Short mmCIF file of C-alpha atoms in Angstrom, two decimals:
data_model
loop_
_atom_site.label_atom_id
_atom_site.label_comp_id
_atom_site.label_asym_id
_atom_site.label_seq_id
_atom_site.Cartn_x
_atom_site.Cartn_y
_atom_site.Cartn_z
CA MET A 1 139.21 74.29 118.69
CA GLN A 2 140.07 72.72 115.40
CA GLU A 3 138.10 70.19 115.66
CA ILE A 4 135.28 72.98 115.97
CA GLU A 5 136.55 75.12 113.18
CA ALA A 6 136.60 71.26 111.36
CA SER A 7 132.67 71.31 112.07
CA LEU A 8 132.12 74.45 111.71
CA ASP A 9 133.10 74.44 108.28
CA GLU A 10 131.59 70.96 107.52
CA GLN A 11 128.43 72.87 108.00
CA GLU A 12 129.04 75.26 105.58
CA SER A 13 129.69 72.52 102.99
CA TRP A 14 126.21 70.66 104.08
CA ARG A 15 124.85 74.03 103.83
CA LYS A 16 126.13 74.82 99.91
CA PHE A 17 125.22 71.26 99.26
CA ASN A 18 121.19 71.58 100.68
CA ALA A 19 120.95 75.29 99.32
CA ALA A 20 117.73 74.93 98.34
CA TYR A 21 116.03 73.91 101.50
CA HIS A 22 117.52 76.29 103.09
CA GLU A 23 116.96 78.90 100.49
CA ASP A 24 113.45 77.67 101.02
CA ASP A 25 113.32 77.42 105.10
CA PHE A 26 114.93 81.29 104.83
CA LYS A 27 111.90 82.44 102.66
CA PHE A 28 108.79 81.11 104.54
CA MET A 29 110.11 82.45 107.71
CA ARG A 30 111.01 86.40 105.83
CA PHE A 31 106.52 85.91 105.60
CA LEU A 32 106.22 84.97 108.78
CA ILE A 33 108.15 87.53 110.32
CA PRO A 34 108.47 91.26 107.93
CA PRO A 35 111.54 92.89 108.50
CA GLY A 36 112.16 95.92 110.52
CA LYS A 37 110.75 93.85 113.63
CA ARG A 38 112.59 93.10 117.06
CA VAL A 39 113.99 89.76 116.93
CA LEU A 40 115.52 87.11 119.34
CA GLU A 41 116.75 82.99 117.47
CA LEU A 42 117.76 80.52 119.94
CA GLY A 43 120.06 78.57 119.18
CA CYS A 44 121.33 81.14 116.28
CA GLY A 45 124.40 79.00 114.99
CA THR A 46 126.03 81.64 112.65
CA GLY A 47 123.65 84.00 112.38
CA ASP A 48 122.39 83.94 109.00
CA LEU A 49 118.74 83.09 109.40
CA LEU A 50 118.84 85.94 111.75
CA ALA A 51 120.15 88.19 109.32
CA ALA A 52 118.38 86.98 106.49
CA LEU A 53 115.18 88.50 108.85
CA GLN A 54 116.41 91.84 108.49
CA PRO A 55 115.62 92.20 112.30
CA SER A 56 115.87 96.38 113.75
CA TYR A 57 117.08 94.29 116.73
CA GLY A 58 117.96 91.30 116.97
CA VAL A 59 119.67 88.85 119.12
CA GLY A 60 121.17 85.60 118.68
CA ILE A 61 121.71 82.90 121.65
CA ASP A 62 123.53 80.34 121.34
CA PHE A 63 126.30 78.15 123.41
CA GLY A 64 129.37 77.98 120.75
CA PRO A 65 132.28 79.94 121.19
CA GLN A 66 133.67 79.65 117.85
CA THR A 67 130.57 79.80 115.85
CA LEU A 68 129.23 83.19 117.31
CA GLU A 69 132.72 84.49 116.39
CA ARG A 70 131.55 83.51 112.68
CA ALA A 71 128.54 85.03 113.75
CA ARG A 72 129.98 88.40 115.07
CA ALA A 73 132.36 88.38 111.26
CA ARG A 74 129.47 87.69 109.19
CA HIS A 75 126.72 89.54 110.67
CA PRO A 76 128.17 92.88 113.20
CA GLN A 77 124.68 94.96 112.69
CA LEU A 78 123.53 92.26 115.35
CA ASP A 79 123.77 91.06 118.94
CA PHE A 80 125.27 88.00 120.05
CA LEU A 81 124.75 86.02 123.60
CA LEU A 82 127.40 83.53 124.68
CA GLY A 83 125.24 81.40 126.88
CA ASP A 84 122.87 78.77 127.44
CA ALA A 85 118.58 79.22 125.33
CA GLU A 86 118.18 77.22 128.31
CA ASP A 87 119.30 78.68 131.34
CA PRO A 88 117.52 81.17 133.48
CA GLU A 89 120.80 83.88 133.86
CA THR A 90 121.14 83.98 129.80
CA LEU A 91 117.43 84.70 129.63
CA LYS A 92 117.94 87.95 132.38
CA SER A 93 120.62 88.98 130.67
CA ILE A 94 119.15 89.80 127.62
CA GLN A 95 117.16 93.16 127.43
CA GLY A 96 113.33 92.75 125.57
CA PRO A 97 111.25 92.94 124.63
CA PHE A 98 110.66 91.29 121.60
CA ASP A 99 108.09 91.12 118.45
CA TYR A 100 109.59 87.40 117.37
CA ILE A 101 111.18 84.70 119.28
CA VAL A 102 112.65 82.15 117.06
CA ILE A 103 113.38 78.16 118.15
CA ALA A 104 114.63 76.79 114.36
CA ASP A 105 115.19 73.23 114.74
CA THR A 106 117.20 73.66 118.00
CA ILE A 107 113.94 73.06 120.21
CA GLY A 108 115.00 69.16 119.25
CA MET A 109 117.96 69.43 121.82
CA PHE A 110 116.05 71.39 124.17
CA GLU A 111 116.40 69.59 128.06
CA ASP A 112 113.02 71.05 129.95
CA ILE A 113 110.97 72.28 126.11
CA ASP A 114 107.94 73.81 128.36
CA GLY A 115 110.46 74.93 131.05
CA THR A 116 112.13 76.54 128.76
CA LEU A 117 108.75 77.93 126.88
CA ARG A 118 107.90 79.41 130.20
CA LEU A 119 110.96 81.61 130.73
CA ILE A 120 110.25 83.21 127.53
CA HIS A 121 107.57 85.19 128.72
CA GLN A 122 110.13 87.21 130.86
CA LEU A 123 110.90 88.28 127.11
CA CYS A 124 107.56 88.35 125.80
CA GLU A 125 104.90 91.47 124.74
CA PRO A 126 101.29 90.77 124.62
CA SER A 127 101.48 90.84 120.99
CA THR A 128 105.11 88.64 120.95
CA ARG A 129 104.71 85.35 118.32
CA ILE A 130 107.16 82.72 119.16
CA VAL A 131 108.50 80.59 115.75
CA ILE A 132 109.17 77.15 115.98
CA SER A 133 110.59 75.98 112.61
CA TYR A 134 111.21 71.66 112.69
CA TYR A 135 110.87 68.52 110.32
CA SER A 136 108.39 66.51 110.67
CA HIS A 137 109.29 62.93 111.29
CA LEU A 138 107.21 61.04 109.18
CA TRP A 139 110.25 62.32 107.00
CA GLU A 140 112.96 60.10 109.39
CA PRO A 141 113.39 56.75 107.14
CA ILE A 142 114.45 59.14 103.99
CA LEU A 143 116.82 61.41 106.45
CA MET A 144 118.39 58.02 108.02
CA THR A 145 118.80 56.98 104.63
CA ALA A 146 120.19 60.44 103.51
CA GLU A 147 122.88 60.09 105.77
CA ALA A 148 123.66 56.91 105.32
CA ILE A 149 124.50 56.70 101.90
CA GLY A 150 126.27 60.48 102.46
CA LEU A 151 123.17 63.20 101.26
CA ARG A 152 123.12 64.33 104.10
CA ARG A 153 124.72 65.26 107.65
CA LYS A 154 124.89 63.33 110.37
CA GLN A 155 123.08 64.18 113.19
CA PRO A 156 123.04 64.35 117.29
CA LYS A 157 120.28 62.07 118.70
CA ILE A 158 117.16 64.72 119.64
CA ASN A 159 114.40 64.91 120.97
CA TYR A 160 111.13 62.75 118.83
CA ILE A 161 108.46 65.33 119.39
CA ALA A 162 105.25 65.68 116.53
CA ASN A 163 103.28 68.98 116.29
CA ALA A 164 100.07 67.41 118.47
CA ASP A 165 104.10 67.66 121.35
CA PHE A 166 104.29 70.49 120.43
CA LEU A 167 100.70 71.74 121.01
CA ASN A 168 100.76 70.27 124.28
CA LEU A 169 104.34 71.68 124.89
CA MET A 170 102.94 74.83 124.13
CA ASP A 171 100.29 74.66 126.53
CA LEU A 172 101.35 73.88 129.60
CA ALA A 173 103.93 76.61 128.70
CA ASP A 174 100.57 79.05 128.89
CA PHE A 175 101.35 80.00 125.12
CA GLU A 176 98.52 78.74 122.35
CA VAL A 177 98.85 78.03 118.85
CA ILE A 178 97.94 80.34 115.90
CA SER A 179 98.35 78.69 113.13
CA ALA A 180 100.61 75.57 111.85
CA GLU A 181 102.65 75.33 108.39
CA GLN A 182 104.09 72.80 106.03
CA ARG A 183 106.76 73.28 103.60
CA GLN A 184 108.44 71.34 101.19
CA LEU A 185 107.76 68.33 98.96
CA LEU A 186 110.72 67.91 97.23
CA PRO A 187 114.26 69.73 99.72
CA GLN A 188 116.46 70.11 95.79
CA ARG A 189 116.00 71.66 93.02
CA TRP A 190 115.78 68.90 90.54
CA LEU A 191 116.34 71.03 87.51
CA GLY A 192 113.63 73.56 88.78
CA LEU A 193 110.91 71.14 89.27
CA GLY A 194 111.71 71.25 93.29
CA PRO A 195 111.41 74.81 93.61
CA LEU A 196 108.02 74.83 91.58
CA ILE A 197 106.38 71.81 93.57
CA ASN A 198 107.25 73.06 96.88
CA ARG A 199 105.19 76.05 96.29
CA TYR A 200 101.51 75.53 94.28
CA VAL A 201 102.03 71.56 95.22
CA ALA A 202 102.75 71.13 98.45
CA PRO A 203 100.41 73.93 100.52
CA LEU A 204 97.24 72.33 99.19
CA PRO A 205 94.92 70.25 101.57
CA GLY A 206 96.11 66.47 102.57
CA ILE A 207 99.63 67.36 100.66
CA ARG A 208 101.05 69.48 103.14
CA LYS A 209 101.02 66.59 105.77
CA LEU A 210 103.84 65.26 104.15
CA CYS A 211 106.33 67.79 103.67
CA LEU A 212 109.58 67.79 104.80
CA ARG A 213 109.21 71.30 107.62
CA SER A 214 106.41 72.15 110.02
CA TYR A 215 105.96 75.82 111.34
CA LEU A 216 104.10 77.13 114.72
CA VAL A 217 103.34 80.82 114.80
CA GLY A 218 102.19 81.42 118.73
CA ARG A 219 101.09 83.54 121.33
CA PRO A 220 101.54 84.20 125.08
CA VAL A 221 98.13 83.37 126.98
CA ARG A 222 97.57 86.81 128.43
CA GLN A 223 94.26 88.00 130.17
CA PHE A 224 93.71 91.37 130.90
CA PRO A 225 90.03 91.24 132.79
CA ASP A 226 90.91 95.46 134.35
CA ARG A 227 91.53 96.71 130.96
CA LYS A 228 88.97 99.53 129.70
CA LEU A 229 89.34 100.29 125.87
CA SER A 230 87.70 103.25 124.14
CA VAL A 231 86.01 102.36 120.52
CA SER A 232 85.24 103.78 117.41
CA VAL A 233 82.14 102.41 115.42
CA VAL A 234 82.92 103.04 111.83
CA ILE A 235 79.53 102.51 110.21
CA PRO A 236 80.30 102.84 106.19
CA CYS A 237 76.56 103.35 104.40
CA ARG A 238 74.63 103.80 100.37
CA ASN A 239 71.79 104.56 100.03
CA GLU A 240 70.56 103.23 103.80
CA ARG A 241 68.63 106.51 104.60
CA GLY A 242 66.22 105.74 106.68
CA ASN A 243 68.73 103.12 108.75
CA ILE A 244 70.50 105.77 110.13
CA GLU A 245 69.06 106.76 112.88
CA SER A 246 68.13 103.42 114.17
CA ALA A 247 72.04 103.06 114.03
CA ILE A 248 71.83 105.80 116.41
CA THR A 249 68.87 104.58 118.75
CA ARG A 250 69.87 101.23 118.97
CA MET A 251 73.55 101.83 119.62
CA PRO A 252 74.43 100.06 123.89
CA ARG A 253 76.99 102.70 125.67
CA PHE A 254 80.14 100.02 125.91
CA GLY A 255 84.02 101.00 126.56
CA SER A 256 85.46 103.68 128.43
CA GLU A 257 84.74 105.97 125.62
CA LEU A 258 82.98 105.66 121.79
CA GLU A 259 82.65 107.50 118.30
CA ILE A 260 80.48 106.86 115.91
CA ILE A 261 81.28 107.07 112.20
CA PHE A 262 79.31 107.36 109.68
CA VAL A 263 81.16 107.06 106.18
CA GLU A 264 78.89 107.81 103.47
CA GLY A 265 79.60 106.20 99.97
CA ASN A 266 78.19 109.27 97.34
CA SER A 267 73.96 107.62 97.67
CA SER A 268 71.34 108.21 95.55
CA ASP A 269 68.75 109.05 98.06
CA ASP A 270 69.64 111.66 100.75
CA THR A 271 71.97 109.02 103.10
CA PHE A 272 74.60 112.29 103.59
CA THR A 273 72.49 114.54 104.73
CA GLU A 274 69.82 112.22 106.56
CA CYS A 275 73.94 111.92 108.00
CA GLU A 276 74.67 114.67 109.15
CA ARG A 277 70.83 115.33 110.55
CA VAL A 278 71.78 112.64 112.77
CA ARG A 279 74.72 113.76 113.95
CA ASP A 280 73.09 116.97 114.69
CA ALA A 281 70.18 116.21 115.80
CA TYR A 282 72.29 114.57 118.51
CA ARG A 283 74.80 116.08 119.75
CA GLY A 284 75.65 116.02 123.41
CA GLN A 285 74.38 113.03 123.75
CA TRP A 286 76.70 110.82 121.13
CA ASP A 287 80.06 111.67 119.82
CA ILE A 288 79.03 111.36 116.06
CA LYS A 289 81.76 111.88 112.82
CA VAL A 290 79.86 112.33 109.32
CA MET A 291 82.28 111.63 106.22
CA LYS A 292 82.15 111.13 101.95
CA GLN A 293 83.67 108.44 101.05
CA ASP A 294 86.38 109.80 98.11
CA GLY A 295 86.16 105.87 96.37
CA LYS A 296 84.17 103.45 95.30
CA GLY A 297 83.24 100.32 97.71
CA LYS A 298 83.11 99.30 101.32
CA GLY A 299 87.28 98.46 101.29
CA ASP A 300 87.44 102.27 100.73
CA ALA A 301 85.39 103.43 102.78
CA VAL A 302 85.97 100.83 106.18
CA ARG A 303 89.50 102.33 104.78
CA LYS A 304 88.55 105.88 105.75
CA GLY A 305 86.59 105.08 108.23
CA PHE A 306 89.79 103.40 110.83
CA ALA A 307 91.82 106.46 109.72
CA ALA A 308 89.75 108.74 111.00
CA ALA A 309 89.69 106.97 114.20
CA SER A 310 90.98 107.91 117.43
CA LYS A 311 89.81 105.10 120.20
CA ASP A 312 91.21 101.78 120.71
CA VAL A 313 89.07 99.66 118.93
CA LEU A 314 88.02 99.48 115.65
CA MET A 315 84.64 98.34 114.78
CA ILE A 316 82.53 97.62 111.88
CA LEU A 317 79.21 98.18 111.42
CA ASP A 318 76.48 97.51 107.50
CA ALA A 319 74.59 99.95 107.73
CA ASP A 320 71.57 97.58 107.25
CA LEU A 321 71.53 96.99 110.47
CA THR A 322 71.09 93.41 110.27
CA MET A 323 73.98 93.01 112.14
CA PRO A 324 71.82 93.85 115.63
CA PRO A 325 73.92 97.07 116.68
CA GLU A 326 73.09 95.68 120.47
CA ALA A 327 75.52 92.75 119.92
CA LEU A 328 78.75 95.07 119.93
CA PRO A 329 79.31 94.72 123.82
CA LYS A 330 80.32 91.37 122.49
CA TYR A 331 82.35 91.23 120.33
CA HIS A 332 84.93 94.32 122.60
CA ALA A 333 84.10 91.66 125.58
CA VAL A 334 86.32 89.30 123.13
CA ILE A 335 89.42 92.58 122.50
CA GLU A 336 89.18 94.28 125.73
CA SER A 337 90.00 90.29 127.66
CA GLY A 338 92.81 89.34 125.42
CA LYS A 339 90.80 86.97 124.17
CA ALA A 340 91.44 86.99 120.50
CA GLU A 341 93.23 90.15 118.64
CA PHE A 342 90.63 90.45 115.52
CA VAL A 343 87.34 89.08 116.17
CA ASN A 344 85.09 88.30 112.74
CA GLY A 345 81.31 87.68 112.89
CA THR A 346 79.03 85.06 111.49
CA ARG A 347 75.70 84.47 110.19
CA LEU A 348 75.63 80.88 109.79
CA VAL A 349 74.99 79.57 113.77
CA TYR A 350 71.78 81.02 115.10
CA PRO A 351 68.83 80.51 113.00
CA MET A 352 68.34 83.40 110.68
CA GLU A 353 65.22 85.62 110.18
CA GLN A 354 63.14 84.64 106.81
CA GLU A 355 64.65 86.35 104.01
CA ALA A 356 67.61 87.27 105.89
CA MET A 357 70.01 84.89 103.44
CA ARG A 358 68.90 83.82 99.88
CA PRO A 359 69.26 80.42 99.79
CA LEU A 360 71.89 80.52 96.85
CA ASN A 361 73.96 82.88 99.20
CA PHE A 362 73.74 80.70 102.43
CA ILE A 363 75.13 77.91 99.88
CA ALA A 364 77.98 79.75 98.69
CA ASN A 365 78.82 80.85 102.23
CA ARG A 366 79.50 78.12 103.56
CA CYS A 367 81.47 76.50 100.03
CA PHE A 368 83.78 80.32 99.95
CA ALA A 369 84.00 79.29 104.73
CA TYR A 370 85.68 76.43 103.97
CA LEU A 371 88.30 77.18 101.19
CA PHE A 372 88.82 80.32 103.35
CA SER A 373 90.07 78.60 106.61
CA TYR A 374 92.41 76.95 104.66
CA LEU A 375 94.09 79.67 103.50
CA VAL A 376 93.78 81.46 106.99
CA ASN A 377 94.99 78.61 108.77
CA THR A 378 91.69 79.83 110.85
CA ARG A 379 88.24 78.08 111.29
CA LEU A 380 85.67 81.06 109.69
CA THR A 381 82.31 80.43 108.86
CA ASP A 382 81.72 83.26 107.32
CA THR A 383 84.04 86.34 106.33
CA LEU A 384 81.19 88.22 104.68
CA CYS A 385 79.88 88.89 107.79
CA GLY A 386 80.32 93.10 107.90
CA THR A 387 81.38 93.05 111.28
CA LYS A 388 85.27 92.52 112.32
CA VAL A 389 86.32 93.53 115.56
CA LEU A 390 90.10 95.08 115.87
CA LEU A 391 92.63 97.07 117.96
CA ARG A 392 93.40 100.10 116.67
CA ARG A 393 97.54 99.12 116.55
CA ASP A 394 96.81 96.52 114.91
CA TYR A 395 94.91 97.92 111.82
CA GLU A 396 97.98 100.67 111.75
CA VAL A 397 100.51 97.66 111.78
CA LEU A 398 98.27 96.09 109.22
CA ALA A 399 97.52 99.13 107.39
CA ARG A 400 102.41 99.29 106.84
CA GLU A 401 102.82 97.18 105.46
CA ARG A 402 99.58 96.48 103.27
CA SER A 403 102.01 96.76 99.66
CA TYR A 404 102.66 93.09 100.50
CA PHE A 405 98.55 92.43 98.43
CA GLY A 406 98.01 96.12 97.53
CA ASN A 407 94.90 97.88 96.88
CA PHE A 408 93.31 94.59 96.13
CA ASP A 409 89.35 94.32 98.02
CA PRO A 410 86.47 95.88 96.90
CA PHE A 411 84.75 94.33 100.00
CA GLY A 412 86.84 95.08 102.66
CA ASP A 413 86.35 91.91 104.14
CA PHE A 414 89.62 90.19 102.73
CA ASP A 415 91.95 93.39 103.32
CA LEU A 416 91.21 92.62 107.56
CA ILE A 417 91.58 89.43 107.23
CA PHE A 418 94.08 88.64 105.08
CA GLY A 419 96.04 91.06 106.69
CA ALA A 420 95.16 89.85 110.29
CA ALA A 421 96.44 86.19 109.43
CA LYS A 422 99.87 87.60 108.06
CA GLN A 423 100.42 89.63 111.09
CA ASN A 424 100.07 86.37 113.38
CA LEU A 425 96.46 87.56 114.68
CA LYS A 426 94.70 85.93 116.61
CA ILE A 427 91.06 85.57 115.19
CA ILE A 428 88.12 84.09 116.87
CA GLU A 429 84.95 84.10 114.96
CA THR A 430 81.61 85.20 117.47
CA PRO A 431 77.51 84.58 115.90
CA ILE A 432 75.28 87.14 115.86
CA HIS A 433 71.52 86.72 114.87
CA TYR A 434 71.23 87.82 111.64
CA LYS A 435 67.94 90.10 110.72
CA ALA A 436 66.02 90.56 108.25
CA ARG A 437 66.68 94.30 106.03
CA THR A 438 63.83 96.86 107.38
CA PHE A 439 64.65 99.12 104.82
CA GLY A 440 66.36 98.68 101.32
CA GLU A 441 67.70 96.55 99.16
CA THR A 442 70.58 94.78 99.35
CA GLN A 443 73.97 95.75 97.40
CA ILE A 444 75.23 92.26 96.68
CA SER A 445 75.26 90.77 93.05
CA ARG A 446 75.04 86.42 93.56
CA PHE A 447 77.03 86.12 90.28
CA ARG A 448 79.51 89.22 89.75
CA ASP A 449 80.21 88.86 93.69
CA GLY A 450 80.46 85.28 92.91
CA TRP A 451 83.31 85.88 90.68
CA LEU A 452 85.23 88.38 92.37
CA LEU A 453 84.83 86.28 95.54
CA LEU A 454 86.52 82.97 93.32
CA LYS A 455 89.30 85.37 92.20
CA MET A 456 90.15 86.39 95.64
CA VAL A 457 90.77 82.59 97.00
CA TRP A 458 93.15 82.72 93.91
CA PHE A 459 94.88 85.72 95.08
CA ALA A 460 95.04 84.25 98.77
CA TYR A 461 96.72 81.31 97.67
CA ARG A 462 99.43 83.08 96.00
CA LYS A 463 99.88 85.48 98.59
CA LEU A 464 99.59 83.05 101.42
CA LYS A 465 100.49 79.70 100.28
CA ALA A 466 102.29 79.57 97.37
CA VAL A 467 104.88 81.85 99.21
#
């Protein structure tokens, strides 16, 4: 027992020596896992990481009695269970489900990684996220040298797992990886240079492949073939009088229930009057609400419409109808089946109608798509496509946690995309046949809005990468 206590004291000493490394690791884990969640950590040690996450309900498992004794003394607000995280009986004794399940480094000691991951499913809901943190084996020579010269504590033999192996093991256990991040080029302070480089340089494309720490976020793979969800379609409209009735006459019937919400943005034509006329004309056939926007911009209109929506699935349909309303059931099916939790439309797969998008806009969209794909760790080809779909319960979480980003987005697209990425939602793009306008003119200014997009890239880099 004295040897165990001595080992614990030695670990504490090394943690203080490598404080910068652990502080950066904890900080990024707090970015991945917001406070107030239900969190389970497998191999929790003395519980410091679990406590740093500030869970509403936190459970840690470890097989070291003295380790857990110290954990309970330090963090009495958390629950600690003595047992083997790979033991089915240990996992059965835990009261789930959890919002997040954390495996920080201890996966390197598992004897049956995919088998243990399969056991975790009993503690998961469809919305549960599993977070795995590990170190890159590119650093193996450096870490071995650090051990040899006394700059790192001696480590036991552990599994050799590359990022590609994690993807395979997660797939075997019916989890899918949503995002992967790399952190820390300099795991020491170096007179303040280390934190600066780790924050702004380490996340850059190419460079991040050289980082010490790897983080994977996954979700359980579950399909819901029999799930029936209701739908709220929000239609922001400003100076779109000629498209309002067409939005209704072309709207297909889908979902268990369907409501349509027009949010009018102080038009200079009679759009609001037309919305009210259409609502009254189709009363009894369609559930239509008409609202007048308080602020300015599509983003404000979307937030007002989503706040008033009452159905399971939230959709945006641009009132210009360049995205055909007839395609909406396809988006709904992706959410209803569980294949994704956030669906973004893309106009850049199928050939467009002539004059549907100006050449300069097309080129700019391609460039920004590459940048935003990197920022949110998901391939996106068309971030400005107006059609976006997600579950109302996920939007409500996004709205509660919007303070992280603030009110930054006049478009409304990036508020949702960045929020979905921060929330670790599964994002999928679905192509549409983009049509030319039949009424009115585009309300996008190429140069003014292009400058706003550049500012958005820098904003997202600071909020999603330079953490």
